[in-house]
Amino acid sequence: KKKKKMTSRLIIKNLPKHVDETRLKKHFERAGEITDCKIMRTKDGKSRLFGFIGFRTEAEAKSAVSYFNKTFMDTSKLNVDFALPVESKDIPRPWSKYSKGSSRNNLIEQSNEKHNVTIEQEEGNEEEEKTNSKKIISQKTFTGILTPEQVDDPKLKEFLSIMQPRSKTKFWANDDLLAENEKINEEKNNKNN
């Protein structure tokens, strides 16, 4: 194994999702004087479950790693290690869908590019606007999962319409039939009278 370079900055992985910077700072104060604390978040503000803490000296950071690594914060087992510079070649391959360079992030970016192309192509067809909007919605919903042929499959469409959440479906499945039967009965009564 390579010997990791000691720095005064630590990375803390596997943080509980509800922890904020003040609580994290308070938790790590026992090891020494903290200069900065940052929890990484998504664009919409959700925690990515890791963060960075800077200590005044490398000795304080080393004691924090030996004391806090593999300990628990609430029910999450923390992984505490020395932070590496962004350009370092020793950083492990990213795996999160939010990290540039990860395979999941690459898939998301590719699918977004495909969506942009299909949306640009569909803007020219005003007559087919309703069907195109349905296709765009279904493509966005199943990006990377289904092929275009599968998205256009009538049996799949029927299945998806049946499996809608209750808030998007009619309360009774036979509501349409009852309304049609009432209209037919009214027409018969009108003809008989």
mmCIF file with all atom_site columns, N, CA and C in Angstrom, residues 143-168:
data_model
loop_
_atom_site.group_PDB
_atom_site.id
_atom_site.type_symbol
_atom_site.label_atom_id
_atom_site.label_alt_id
_atom_site.label_comp_id
_atom_site.label_asym_id
_atom_site.label_entity_id
_atom_site.label_seq_id
_atom_site.pdbx_PDB_ins_code
_atom_site.Cartn_x
_atom_site.Cartn_y
_atom_site.Cartn_z
_atom_site.occupancy
_atom_site.B_iso_or_equiv
_atom_site.pdbx_formal_charge
_atom_site.auth_seq_id
_atom_site.auth_comp_id
_atom_site.auth_asym_id
_atom_site.auth_atom_id
_atom_site.pdbx_PDB_model_num
ATOM 1  N N  . THR A 1 143 ? -35.589 6.927  -19.351 1.00 0.00 ? 143 THR A N  1
ATOM 2  C CA . THR A 1 143 ? -34.303 7.110  -20.002 1.00 0.00 ? 143 THR A CA 1
ATOM 3  C C  . THR A 1 143 ? -33.304 6.077  -19.512 1.00 0.00 ? 143 THR A C  1
ATOM 4  N N  . GLY A 1 144 ? -32.633 5.465  -20.441 1.00 0.00 ? 144 GLY A N  1
ATOM 5  C CA . GLY A 1 144 ? -31.607 4.499  -20.083 1.00 0.00 ? 144 GLY A CA 1
ATOM 6  C C  . GLY A 1 144 ? -32.161 3.132  -19.715 1.00 0.00 ? 144 GLY A C  1
ATOM 7  N N  . ILE A 1 145 ? -33.493 3.017  -19.590 1.00 0.00 ? 145 ILE A N  1
ATOM 8  C CA . ILE A 1 145 ? -34.092 1.745  -19.201 1.00 0.00 ? 145 ILE A CA 1
ATOM 9  C C  . ILE A 1 145 ? -34.710 1.058  -20.402 1.00 0.00 ? 145 ILE A C  1
ATOM 10 N N  . LEU A 1 146 ? -35.430 1.832  -21.223 1.00 0.00 ? 146 LEU A N  1
ATOM 11 C CA . LEU A 1 146 ? -36.151 1.262  -22.347 1.00 0.00 ? 146 LEU A CA 1
ATOM 12 C C  . LEU A 1 146 ? -35.608 1.792  -23.676 1.00 0.00 ? 146 LEU A C  1
ATOM 13 N N  . THR A 1 147 ? -35.746 0.976  -24.685 1.00 0.00 ? 147 THR A N  1
ATOM 14 C CA . THR A 1 147 ? -35.399 1.407  -26.033 1.00 0.00 ? 147 THR A CA 1
ATOM 15 C C  . THR A 1 147 ? -36.586 2.180  -26.611 1.00 0.00 ? 147 THR A C  1
ATOM 16 N N  . PRO A 1 148 ? -36.388 2.958  -27.683 1.00 0.00 ? 148 PRO A N  1
ATOM 17 C CA . PRO A 1 148 ? -37.517 3.698  -28.275 1.00 0.00 ? 148 PRO A CA 1
ATOM 18 C C  . PRO A 1 148 ? -38.655 2.781  -28.730 1.00 0.00 ? 148 PRO A C  1
ATOM 19 N N  . GLU A 1 149 ? -38.326 1.573  -29.209 1.00 0.00 ? 149 GLU A N  1
ATOM 20 C CA . GLU A 1 149 ? -39.378 0.635  -29.623 1.00 0.00 ? 149 GLU A CA 1
ATOM 21 C C  . GLU A 1 149 ? -40.219 0.215  -28.427 1.00 0.00 ? 149 GLU A C  1
ATOM 22 N N  . GLN A 1 150 ? -39.568 0.014  -27.276 1.00 0.00 ? 150 GLN A N  1
ATOM 23 C CA . GLN A 1 150 ? -40.306 -0.385 -26.088 1.00 0.00 ? 150 GLN A CA 1
ATOM 24 C C  . GLN A 1 150 ? -41.197 0.745  -25.585 1.00 0.00 ? 150 GLN A C  1
ATOM 25 N N  . VAL A 1 151 ? -40.737 1.992  -25.713 1.00 0.00 ? 151 VAL A N  1
ATOM 26 C CA . VAL A 1 151 ? -41.529 3.127  -25.261 1.00 0.00 ? 151 VAL A CA 1
ATOM 27 C C  . VAL A 1 151 ? -42.815 3.240  -26.073 1.00 0.00 ? 151 VAL A C  1
ATOM 28 N N  . ASP A 1 152 ? -42.768 2.906  -27.377 1.00 0.00 ? 152 ASP A N  1
ATOM 29 C CA . ASP A 1 152 ? -43.942 3.001  -28.241 1.00 0.00 ? 152 ASP A CA 1
ATOM 30 C C  . ASP A 1 152 ? -44.835 1.762  -28.190 1.00 0.00 ? 152 ASP A C  1
ATOM 31 N N  . ASP A 1 153 ? -44.492 0.757  -27.421 1.00 0.00 ? 153 ASP A N  1
ATOM 32 C CA . ASP A 1 153 ? -45.253 -0.485 -27.342 1.00 0.00 ? 153 ASP A CA 1
ATOM 33 C C  . ASP A 1 153 ? -46.627 -0.229 -26.716 1.00 0.00 ? 153 ASP A C  1
ATOM 34 N N  . PRO A 1 154 ? -47.736 -0.582 -27.396 1.00 0.00 ? 154 PRO A N  1
ATOM 35 C CA . PRO A 1 154 ? -49.069 -0.313 -26.849 1.00 0.00 ? 154 PRO A CA 1
ATOM 36 C C  . PRO A 1 154 ? -49.359 -1.104 -25.571 1.00 0.00 ? 154 PRO A C  1
ATOM 37 N N  . LYS A 1 155 ? -48.826 -2.297 -25.479 1.00 0.00 ? 155 LYS A N  1
ATOM 38 C CA . LYS A 1 155 ? -49.065 -3.083 -24.259 1.00 0.00 ? 155 LYS A CA 1
ATOM 39 C C  . LYS A 1 155 ? -48.388 -2.431 -23.052 1.00 0.00 ? 155 LYS A C  1
ATOM 40 N N  . LEU A 1 156 ? -47.184 -1.883 -23.258 1.00 0.00 ? 156 LEU A N  1
ATOM 41 C CA . LEU A 1 156 ? -46.494 -1.183 -22.178 1.00 0.00 ? 156 LEU A CA 1
ATOM 42 C C  . LEU A 1 156 ? -47.274 0.056  -21.770 1.00 0.00 ? 156 LEU A C  1
ATOM 43 N N  . LYS A 1 157 ? -47.799 0.792  -22.758 1.00 0.00 ? 157 LYS A N  1
ATOM 44 C CA . LYS A 1 157 ? -48.589 1.983  -22.455 1.00 0.00 ? 157 LYS A CA 1
ATOM 45 C C  . LYS A 1 157 ? -49.822 1.619  -21.642 1.00 0.00 ? 157 LYS A C  1
ATOM 46 N N  . GLU A 1 158 ? -50.482 0.513  -22.032 1.00 0.00 ? 158 GLU A N  1
ATOM 47 C CA . GLU A 1 158 ? -51.665 0.062  -21.288 1.00 0.00 ? 158 GLU A CA 1
ATOM 48 C C  . GLU A 1 158 ? -51.289 -0.292 -19.859 1.00 0.00 ? 158 GLU A C  1
ATOM 49 N N  . PHE A 1 159 ? -50.183 -1.019 -19.701 1.00 0.00 ? 159 PHE A N  1
ATOM 50 C CA . PHE A 1 159 ? -49.718 -1.408 -18.372 1.00 0.00 ? 159 PHE A CA 1
ATOM 51 C C  . PHE A 1 159 ? -49.430 -0.176 -17.519 1.00 0.00 ? 159 PHE A C  1
ATOM 52 N N  . LEU A 1 160 ? -48.734 0.802  -18.096 1.00 0.00 ? 160 LEU A N  1
ATOM 53 C CA . LEU A 1 160 ? -48.386 2.002  -17.341 1.00 0.00 ? 160 LEU A CA 1
ATOM 54 C C  . LEU A 1 160 ? -49.625 2.803  -16.965 1.00 0.00 ? 160 LEU A C  1
ATOM 55 N N  . SER A 1 161 ? -50.621 2.832  -17.847 1.00 0.00 ? 161 SER A N  1
ATOM 56 C CA . SER A 1 161 ? -51.842 3.558  -17.510 1.00 0.00 ? 161 SER A CA 1
ATOM 57 C C  . SER A 1 161 ? -52.593 2.868  -16.373 1.00 0.00 ? 161 SER A C  1
ATOM 58 N N  . ILE A 1 162 ? -52.540 1.559  -16.346 1.00 0.00 ? 162 ILE A N  1
ATOM 59 C CA . ILE A 1 162 ? -53.197 0.815  -15.266 1.00 0.00 ? 162 ILE A CA 1
ATOM 60 C C  . ILE A 1 162 ? -52.444 0.983  -13.953 1.00 0.00 ? 162 ILE A C  1
ATOM 61 N N  . MET A 1 163 ? -51.120 1.056  -14.024 1.00 0.00 ? 163 MET A N  1
ATOM 62 C CA . MET A 1 163 ? -50.297 1.101  -12.815 1.00 0.00 ? 163 MET A CA 1
ATOM 63 C C  . MET A 1 163 ? -50.034 2.524  -12.315 1.00 0.00 ? 163 MET A C  1
ATOM 64 N N  . GLN A 1 164 ? -50.817 3.496  -12.765 1.00 0.00 ? 164 GLN A N  1
ATOM 65 C CA . GLN A 1 164 ? -50.666 4.872  -12.307 1.00 0.00 ? 164 GLN A CA 1
ATOM 66 C C  . GLN A 1 164 ? -50.957 4.947  -10.808 1.00 0.00 ? 164 GLN A C  1
ATOM 67 N N  . PRO A 1 165 ? -50.361 5.918  -10.103 1.00 0.00 ? 165 PRO A N  1
ATOM 68 C CA . PRO A 1 165 ? -50.719 6.106  -8.695  1.00 0.00 ? 165 PRO A CA 1
ATOM 69 C C  . PRO A 1 165 ? -52.191 6.464  -8.580  1.00 0.00 ? 165 PRO A C  1
ATOM 70 N N  . ARG A 1 166 ? -52.800 6.171  -7.453  1.00 0.00 ? 166 ARG A N  1
ATOM 71 C CA . ARG A 1 166 ? -54.237 6.394  -7.286  1.00 0.00 ? 166 ARG A CA 1
ATOM 72 C C  . ARG A 1 166 ? -54.627 7.848  -7.482  1.00 0.00 ? 166 ARG A C  1
ATOM 73 N N  . SER A 1 167 ? -53.713 8.746  -7.163  1.00 0.00 ? 167 SER A N  1
ATOM 74 C CA . SER A 1 167 ? -54.045 10.163 -7.317  1.00 0.00 ? 167 SER A CA 1
ATOM 75 C C  . SER A 1 167 ? -54.216 10.550 -8.776  1.00 0.00 ? 167 SER A C  1
ATOM 76 N N  . LYS A 1 168 ? -53.672 9.756  -9.712  1.00 0.00 ? 168 LYS A N  1
ATOM 77 C CA . LYS A 1 168 ? -53.761 10.079 -11.132 1.00 0.00 ? 168 LYS A CA 1
ATOM 78 C C  . LYS A 1 168 ? -54.794 9.238  -11.876 1.00 0.00 ? 168 LYS A C  1
#
